Amino acid sequence: MSYRGGRGYRSNPVPVPDEDLLKGVGDVVCKIPIPTLTVEDSEVVEVDDVHPVASYTWLDKPKPTIVVPGSPPVWRERSLPFVVEKDNVVAFVDQNGNRVPDYPLLPLVAAVTHMEPDFAFSSVEFVTDRNTLRKLLRWIRGREMDPSVKDFRFNVELVGKTLLFTRHETKTVEISNRGYGLGFEKAVTREPPAAGSREKLGGVGHHRIVRYTLEGLDLLVRFELDACLPDEQQAKRPTDLTELLARLDRVGLSETAPASSTSTSAPAPATKPKSKPVEHMHGIDIVPAGTLVPQSRTIELVTCSSKFVSTFSWAENYPQLFLSQTAHHFLGLHNFGTFSKIEKRTLQSLTAGRIGEEQQGDLKRLGKALRVIYDRVVEEGPGVLLSLACVGQVLTLRKRTDGKHALPDDLLAAFSGV
């Protein structure tokens, strides 16, 4: 049994009731078939032009506040064995949807706009969370191959030539008490170099946005990053987050503070902002601090009971690395919380070996599914509110009746090229 932890969690667990999966969803537009492969399909899934665009770290504050680019926890070697307690916290299922329920994609746009003010959103074909792509992969594999497949839904909107995929979860937090993943992450990571007080400030989850082409499709993908390898050179020192947050508190910003639709400056990662230390976008405070770490240092942390390591699901775990192009996979093996071994692999070695080879077909079919979805949504036209819902292993494109757009109007305009 494997478990992937997440830095975003809260103590004092409180059960949260599930919402209706199909709330606000109307008539079926069409059924999306599971793609098949033909002899014309190449054997290797093509991923090109991988480029980290932005990142951010959530702070646990009453008003939505992100540190951009923020910094992920840093890996630290531990002497083995070591022991961690079993998890018993309320963990985020979707932190972005929890903190910004009206516009879960807003932090993504805020971080990208802050770091790359001239980023051409209109040139991207898909904006999505990695989580959504993984759900589509599970649908492709089917319940016979993956008994853990559950019904799911995400919202879809075409703006210009870009499809915006917005997560829709029946709950955005849940009690995490099934494994040792969160304890493992705490035990094997430390705070970023110049943000040593981040725990006191409430850092609760680091998110990263990468751009790449998958089977010729241009994707902007957000995901939660567990950790990164340490920077041995330490050539640049991140901005002092403590001072910036103190300045934020001094100006006494309230929930009703004016919000600008675009960033006013774009300081390079790991340098001190030149003027305005705190920016705002539609109710989100943006604190410039941290470092956009290189893709080569990114790590996915996973745990597994030593008893079940022989049945560890690479069909589930390899795509998690692949779809975010995370460079390293560290698997902690334990016996009831006593960790005795950490297996370290790289995405490159996994892709070149049997594990990567076995996943090529499903990933190829994912690319074909995305192309079919894109074409069907384009037929409906821009601005039409839609959802993709998978119920009983049947994926359907449906009209949406809730009237909620993916982003505020001025930000949607950026995707239209206006």
Coordinates of C-alpha atoms in Angstrom, one line a residue:
M1 CA 0.0 0.0 0.0
S2 CA 1.5 3.3 -1.0
Y3 CA 0.8 6.8 0.3
R4 CA 1.6 10.2 -1.1
G5 CA 1.6 12.8 1.6
G6 CA 1.1 16.5 1.2
R7 CA 2.4 19.5 3.1
G8 CA -1.0 21.1 3.2
Y9 CA -2.9 20.0 6.3
R10 CA -4.6 21.2 9.4
S11 CA -4.8 19.8 13.0
N12 CA -7.9 19.2 15.1
P13 CA -9.6 16.9 12.5
V14 CA -13.3 17.8 11.8
P15 CA -15.3 15.6 9.3
V16 CA -16.5 17.4 6.2
P17 CA -19.7 16.1 4.4
D18 CA -19.4 15.4 0.7
E19 CA -21.2 17.6 -1.8
D20 CA -23.2 16.3 -4.8
L21 CA -20.7 15.4 -7.6
L22 CA -23.2 16.6 -10.3
K23 CA -24.4 19.8 -8.5
G24 CA -25.0 22.5 -11.1
V25 CA -24.6 20.1 -14.1
G26 CA -27.3 19.8 -16.8
D27 CA -27.8 18.0 -20.0
V28 CA -25.4 15.6 -21.7
V29 CA -23.7 17.1 -24.8
C30 CA -21.9 13.9 -25.8
K31 CA -20.1 10.8 -24.6
I32 CA -16.3 10.7 -24.7
P33 CA -15.1 7.2 -25.7
I34 CA -12.0 5.7 -24.3
P35 CA -9.4 6.0 -27.0
T36 CA -7.8 3.0 -28.7
L37 CA -4.4 2.7 -30.2
T38 CA -3.7 1.8 -33.8
V39 CA -0.7 0.5 -35.7
E40 CA -0.1 4.1 -36.9
D41 CA 0.5 5.3 -33.3
S42 CA 4.2 5.7 -32.4
E43 CA 5.5 3.6 -29.5
V44 CA 7.0 6.5 -27.5
V45 CA 4.9 9.3 -25.9
E46 CA 6.3 12.6 -27.0
V47 CA 7.0 15.2 -24.3
D48 CA 8.9 18.3 -25.4
D49 CA 9.8 21.8 -24.4
V50 CA 9.5 21.3 -20.6
H51 CA 9.7 24.7 -18.9
P52 CA 9.1 25.6 -15.3
V53 CA 7.0 28.8 -15.4
A54 CA 6.1 29.7 -11.8
S55 CA 5.5 28.4 -8.3
Y56 CA 4.0 29.6 -5.0
T57 CA 3.6 28.6 -1.4
W58 CA 0.3 29.0 0.5
L59 CA 0.4 30.7 3.9
D60 CA -2.2 29.7 6.5
K61 CA -3.8 33.1 6.9
P62 CA -7.5 34.3 7.1
K63 CA -7.1 36.1 3.8
P64 CA -5.7 34.0 0.8
T65 CA -2.0 34.7 0.7
I66 CA 0.6 33.1 -1.5
V67 CA 4.4 33.6 -1.5
V68 CA 5.7 33.8 -5.1
P69 CA 7.8 31.9 -6.2
G70 CA 7.9 30.5 -2.6
S71 CA 10.2 27.5 -1.9
P72 CA 9.5 23.8 -1.4
P73 CA 10.8 21.9 1.6
V74 CA 14.4 20.8 1.2
W75 CA 15.4 17.1 1.3
R76 CA 17.7 16.1 4.2
E77 CA 19.4 12.8 4.7
R78 CA 18.3 10.8 7.8
S79 CA 20.1 8.0 9.5
L80 CA 18.1 4.8 9.2
P81 CA 16.0 3.5 10.8
F82 CA 13.8 6.3 12.1
V83 CA 10.2 6.3 13.5
V84 CA 7.2 8.6 12.7
E85 CA 3.8 8.6 14.2
K86 CA 0.7 7.7 12.1
D87 CA -1.0 10.6 10.4
N88 CA -4.1 12.0 12.1
V89 CA -4.8 15.4 10.6
V90 CA -7.3 17.1 8.3
A91 CA -5.4 17.3 5.0
F92 CA -6.3 19.3 1.9
V93 CA -7.8 17.4 -1.0
D94 CA -7.7 20.6 -3.1
Q95 CA -6.1 23.5 -1.2
N96 CA -6.7 25.9 -4.1
G97 CA -10.4 25.1 -4.2
N98 CA -10.6 25.4 -0.4
R99 CA -8.9 28.8 -0.1
V100 CA -10.3 30.3 -3.4
P101 CA -13.6 28.4 -4.0
D102 CA -14.9 30.8 -6.6
Y103 CA -11.7 30.7 -8.7
P104 CA -9.4 27.7 -8.0
L105 CA -7.3 28.6 -11.0
L106 CA -6.7 32.2 -9.7
P107 CA -3.5 31.4 -7.7
L108 CA -2.0 29.8 -10.8
V109 CA -2.7 32.9 -12.9
A110 CA -1.5 35.2 -10.1
A111 CA 1.8 33.3 -9.8
V112 CA 2.5 33.2 -13.5
T113 CA 1.5 36.8 -14.0
H114 CA 3.8 37.9 -11.2
M115 CA 6.8 35.9 -12.4
E116 CA 6.3 36.4 -16.2
P117 CA 4.1 39.5 -16.8
D118 CA 4.3 39.0 -20.5
F119 CA 3.4 35.3 -20.5
A120 CA 1.2 34.5 -23.5
F121 CA -1.7 32.7 -21.9
S122 CA -3.6 32.7 -25.2
S123 CA -0.9 30.5 -26.8
V124 CA -1.6 27.6 -24.4
E125 CA -4.1 24.9 -25.4
F126 CA -4.8 23.5 -21.9
V127 CA -4.6 24.9 -18.4
T128 CA -5.0 22.1 -15.9
D129 CA -4.0 20.5 -12.6
R130 CA -2.0 17.3 -12.8
N131 CA -4.7 15.7 -10.6
T132 CA -7.2 16.1 -13.5
L133 CA -4.9 14.4 -16.0
R134 CA -4.4 11.5 -13.5
K135 CA -8.2 11.1 -13.2
L136 CA -8.5 10.9 -17.0
L137 CA -5.7 8.3 -17.0
R138 CA -7.6 6.2 -14.4
W139 CA -10.7 6.4 -16.6
I140 CA -8.6 5.2 -19.5
R141 CA -7.3 2.2 -17.6
G142 CA -10.7 1.3 -16.3
R143 CA -11.8 -0.4 -13.1
E144 CA -10.7 -3.8 -14.2
M145 CA -7.1 -2.5 -14.3
D146 CA -7.5 -0.1 -11.4
P147 CA -10.1 -1.0 -8.7
S148 CA -9.5 2.4 -7.0
V149 CA -11.2 4.3 -9.9
K150 CA -13.8 6.6 -8.5
D151 CA -16.4 8.8 -10.2
F152 CA -15.1 12.3 -10.8
R153 CA -15.9 15.6 -12.4
F154 CA -14.0 18.8 -13.5
N155 CA -15.3 21.9 -15.1
V156 CA -14.4 23.0 -18.6
E157 CA -14.4 26.4 -20.4
L158 CA -13.0 27.4 -23.7
V159 CA -11.5 30.9 -23.8
G160 CA -9.9 31.9 -27.0
K161 CA -8.2 28.7 -28.1
T162 CA -7.4 27.7 -24.5
L163 CA -9.3 25.0 -22.5
L164 CA -9.5 25.8 -18.8
F165 CA -9.9 22.7 -16.6
T166 CA -11.0 23.5 -13.1
R167 CA -11.0 20.8 -10.4
H168 CA -14.4 20.1 -8.8
E169 CA -14.2 18.0 -5.6
T170 CA -17.0 16.8 -3.5
K171 CA -14.9 17.9 -0.5
T172 CA -11.7 20.0 -0.3
V173 CA -10.4 18.6 2.9
E174 CA -10.5 15.1 4.5
I175 CA -9.2 13.3 7.6
S176 CA -5.8 11.7 6.8
N177 CA -5.3 8.8 9.1
R178 CA -4.4 5.9 6.8
G179 CA -0.7 6.0 6.7
Y180 CA 2.6 7.7 7.5
G181 CA 3.1 10.0 4.5
L182 CA 2.8 13.3 6.3
G183 CA 5.1 12.3 9.1
F184 CA 7.6 10.9 6.6
E185 CA 7.7 14.2 4.7
K186 CA 8.3 16.2 8.0
A187 CA 11.1 13.8 9.0
V188 CA 13.0 13.9 5.7
T189 CA 12.7 17.6 4.8
R190 CA 13.7 21.0 6.3
E191 CA 12.6 24.5 5.7
P192 CA 14.1 26.5 2.8
P193 CA 17.3 28.3 3.6
A194 CA 16.1 31.9 4.0
A195 CA 12.6 31.0 5.2
G196 CA 13.6 29.2 8.4
S197 CA 10.6 30.6 10.2
R198 CA 8.1 29.5 7.6
E199 CA 6.4 27.1 9.9
K200 CA 5.6 29.9 12.3
L201 CA 4.2 31.9 9.4
G202 CA 2.0 29.0 8.3
G203 CA 3.5 27.7 5.0
V204 CA 1.2 24.9 4.1
G205 CA 1.8 23.6 0.6
H206 CA 4.1 24.4 -2.4
H207 CA 2.6 24.4 -5.9
R208 CA 4.5 24.5 -9.1
I209 CA 3.4 25.3 -12.7
V210 CA 5.2 23.8 -15.7
R211 CA 4.6 24.1 -19.4
Y212 CA 5.3 21.3 -21.9
T213 CA 3.9 19.7 -25.1
L214 CA 2.3 16.3 -24.8
E215 CA 1.7 14.5 -28.1
G216 CA 1.8 17.9 -29.8
L217 CA -0.6 19.6 -27.3
D218 CA 0.5 22.7 -25.4
L219 CA -0.2 22.2 -21.7
L220 CA 0.2 24.5 -18.6
V221 CA 0.1 22.1 -15.6
R222 CA -0.1 22.9 -11.9
F223 CA 0.8 20.4 -9.2
E224 CA 1.9 20.2 -5.5
L225 CA 5.6 19.6 -5.1
D226 CA 6.7 17.7 -2.1
A227 CA 10.4 18.6 -1.8
C228 CA 13.6 19.5 -3.7
L229 CA 17.2 18.5 -3.5
P230 CA 19.4 21.1 -1.6
D231 CA 21.2 23.7 -3.6
E232 CA 24.8 23.0 -2.9
Q233 CA 26.1 26.3 -4.3
Q234 CA 23.6 28.6 -2.6
A235 CA 24.6 31.3 -5.1
K236 CA 21.5 33.3 -4.5
R237 CA 19.7 34.1 -1.2
P238 CA 15.9 34.2 -1.3
T239 CA 14.1 37.3 -0.1
D240 CA 13.5 37.6 3.6
L241 CA 9.9 36.3 3.9
T242 CA 9.7 37.4 7.6
E243 CA 10.3 41.1 6.7
L244 CA 7.8 41.1 3.9
L245 CA 5.1 39.6 6.0
A246 CA 5.7 42.0 8.7
R247 CA 5.3 44.8 6.2
L248 CA 2.1 43.2 5.0
D249 CA 0.8 43.3 8.6
R250 CA 1.8 46.9 9.1
V251 CA -0.2 48.2 6.2
G252 CA -3.3 46.5 7.8
L253 CA -4.8 45.1 4.6
S254 CA -8.4 43.9 5.0
E255 CA -10.6 41.5 3.1
T256 CA -12.0 44.5 1.2
A257 CA -8.7 46.0 0.1
P258 CA -8.7 47.1 -3.6
A259 CA -7.5 44.3 -5.9
S260 CA -5.6 44.9 -9.1
S261 CA -6.1 42.5 -12.0
T262 CA -2.4 42.4 -13.0
S263 CA 0.9 42.4 -11.2
T264 CA 2.7 45.7 -11.0
S265 CA 6.2 44.3 -11.0
A266 CA 8.1 41.2 -11.9
P267 CA 11.1 40.6 -9.7
A268 CA 13.3 37.8 -10.7
P269 CA 13.3 34.7 -8.5
A270 CA 15.6 34.9 -5.4
T271 CA 16.1 38.7 -5.6
K272 CA 14.7 41.5 -3.5
P273 CA 11.6 43.3 -4.9
K274 CA 12.4 46.8 -6.1
S275 CA 9.3 48.6 -5.0
K276 CA 5.9 47.4 -3.8
P277 CA 6.6 44.4 -1.5
V278 CA 3.0 43.0 -1.5
E279 CA 0.7 42.8 -4.6
H280 CA -2.9 41.9 -4.8
M281 CA -5.1 40.1 -7.4
H282 CA -8.8 39.6 -6.9
G283 CA -8.6 39.1 -3.1
I284 CA -5.3 37.2 -3.1
D285 CA -2.2 38.7 -1.4
I286 CA 1.0 38.0 -3.3
V287 CA 4.2 38.2 -1.3
P288 CA 7.3 38.2 -3.4
A289 CA 9.9 35.8 -1.9
G290 CA 11.6 32.5 -2.4
T291 CA 13.2 30.7 -5.3
L292 CA 11.9 28.9 -8.4
V293 CA 14.0 25.8 -8.1
P294 CA 15.3 24.1 -11.2
Q295 CA 13.3 21.1 -12.6
S296 CA 16.3 18.9 -12.0
R297 CA 16.0 19.3 -8.2
T298 CA 12.3 18.4 -7.8
I299 CA 11.3 15.4 -5.7
E300 CA 8.1 13.3 -5.3
L301 CA 7.9 11.7 -1.8
V302 CA 5.9 8.4 -1.4
T303 CA 5.7 5.8 1.3
C304 CA 4.8 2.1 1.2
S305 CA 4.6 -0.6 3.8
S306 CA 7.5 -3.1 3.3
K307 CA 5.0 -5.9 3.2
F308 CA 3.4 -4.5 0.0
V309 CA 6.4 -3.2 -1.9
S310 CA 6.2 -6.1 -4.3
T311 CA 2.8 -4.9 -5.4
F312 CA 3.7 -1.2 -5.5
S313 CA 1.6 0.5 -8.2
W314 CA 3.8 2.1 -10.8
A315 CA 0.8 2.4 -13.0
E316 CA -0.4 5.0 -10.5
N317 CA 2.9 6.5 -9.4
Y318 CA 4.9 6.8 -12.7
P319 CA 2.3 9.1 -14.3
Q320 CA 2.5 11.3 -11.3
L321 CA 6.1 12.0 -12.1
F322 CA 5.7 12.0 -15.8
L323 CA 2.8 14.5 -16.0
S324 CA 4.7 17.0 -13.9
Q325 CA 8.1 16.0 -15.2
T326 CA 9.3 15.8 -11.6
A327 CA 12.9 14.6 -11.7
H328 CA 13.2 12.4 -8.6
H329 CA 11.0 9.7 -6.9
F330 CA 11.9 8.8 -3.3
L331 CA 10.0 5.8 -1.9
G332 CA 10.2 5.4 1.9
L333 CA 9.6 1.8 3.0
H334 CA 8.4 1.2 6.6
N335 CA 6.9 -1.3 9.0
F336 CA 4.1 0.4 11.0
G337 CA 6.0 3.8 10.8
T338 CA 9.6 2.5 11.3
F339 CA 11.4 3.5 8.1
S340 CA 14.3 1.2 7.3
K341 CA 14.9 2.0 3.6
I342 CA 14.5 4.8 1.1
E343 CA 14.6 3.8 -2.6
K344 CA 15.7 6.7 -4.9
R345 CA 14.9 6.7 -8.6
T346 CA 14.8 9.3 -11.3
L347 CA 12.2 10.0 -13.9
Q348 CA 14.8 9.5 -16.6
S349 CA 15.8 6.0 -15.4
L350 CA 12.1 5.0 -14.9
T351 CA 11.2 6.2 -18.4
A352 CA 14.1 4.4 -20.0
G353 CA 13.3 1.1 -18.2
R354 CA 10.4 -1.4 -18.0
I355 CA 8.2 0.8 -15.8
G356 CA 8.1 3.6 -18.3
E357 CA 7.7 1.3 -21.2
E358 CA 4.6 -0.3 -19.6
Q359 CA 2.9 3.1 -19.2
Q360 CA 3.5 4.3 -22.8
G361 CA 0.2 3.0 -24.1
D362 CA -2.0 4.6 -21.5
L363 CA -0.2 8.0 -21.8
K364 CA -0.5 7.8 -25.5
R365 CA -4.2 7.3 -25.1
L366 CA -4.4 10.2 -22.7
G367 CA -3.0 12.5 -25.4
K368 CA -5.6 11.2 -27.9
A369 CA -8.4 11.7 -25.3
L370 CA -7.3 15.3 -24.7
R371 CA -7.4 16.0 -28.4
V372 CA -11.0 14.5 -28.7
I373 CA -12.1 16.6 -25.7
Y374 CA -10.5 19.7 -27.2
D375 CA -12.3 19.2 -30.5
R376 CA -15.7 18.6 -28.9
V377 CA -15.5 21.6 -26.6
V378 CA -14.5 23.8 -29.6
E379 CA -17.6 22.6 -31.4
E380 CA -19.7 24.0 -28.4
G381 CA -17.9 27.4 -28.8
P382 CA -16.1 29.8 -26.5
G383 CA -17.6 30.9 -23.2
V384 CA -19.9 27.9 -22.9
L385 CA -19.9 26.5 -19.4
L386 CA -19.3 22.8 -19.4
S387 CA -18.2 19.9 -17.2
L388 CA -16.7 16.5 -17.9
A389 CA -18.2 14.0 -15.5
C390 CA -17.2 10.3 -15.2
V391 CA -20.0 8.3 -13.5
G392 CA -19.9 4.5 -13.6
Q393 CA -16.8 4.6 -15.9
V394 CA -18.7 6.6 -18.5
L395 CA -17.2 10.0 -19.4
T396 CA -19.7 12.6 -20.6
L397 CA -19.4 16.2 -21.6
R398 CA -22.3 18.1 -20.0
K399 CA -23.7 21.6 -20.0
R400 CA -23.2 23.5 -16.7
T401 CA -26.0 25.5 -15.1
D402 CA -24.2 27.2 -12.2
G403 CA -23.1 30.3 -14.2
K404 CA -19.6 30.2 -12.7
H405 CA -16.7 31.1 -15.0
A406 CA -13.2 29.8 -14.4
L407 CA -11.7 33.3 -13.7
P408 CA -12.8 36.9 -13.4
D409 CA -13.6 38.6 -16.7
D410 CA -10.4 40.7 -16.9
L411 CA -8.2 37.5 -16.5
L412 CA -10.3 35.6 -19.0
A413 CA -9.5 38.3 -21.5
A414 CA -5.8 37.4 -21.2
F415 CA -6.6 34.0 -22.7
S416 CA -8.6 35.6 -25.5
G417 CA -5.5 37.6 -26.5
V418 CA -7.4 40.8 -25.8

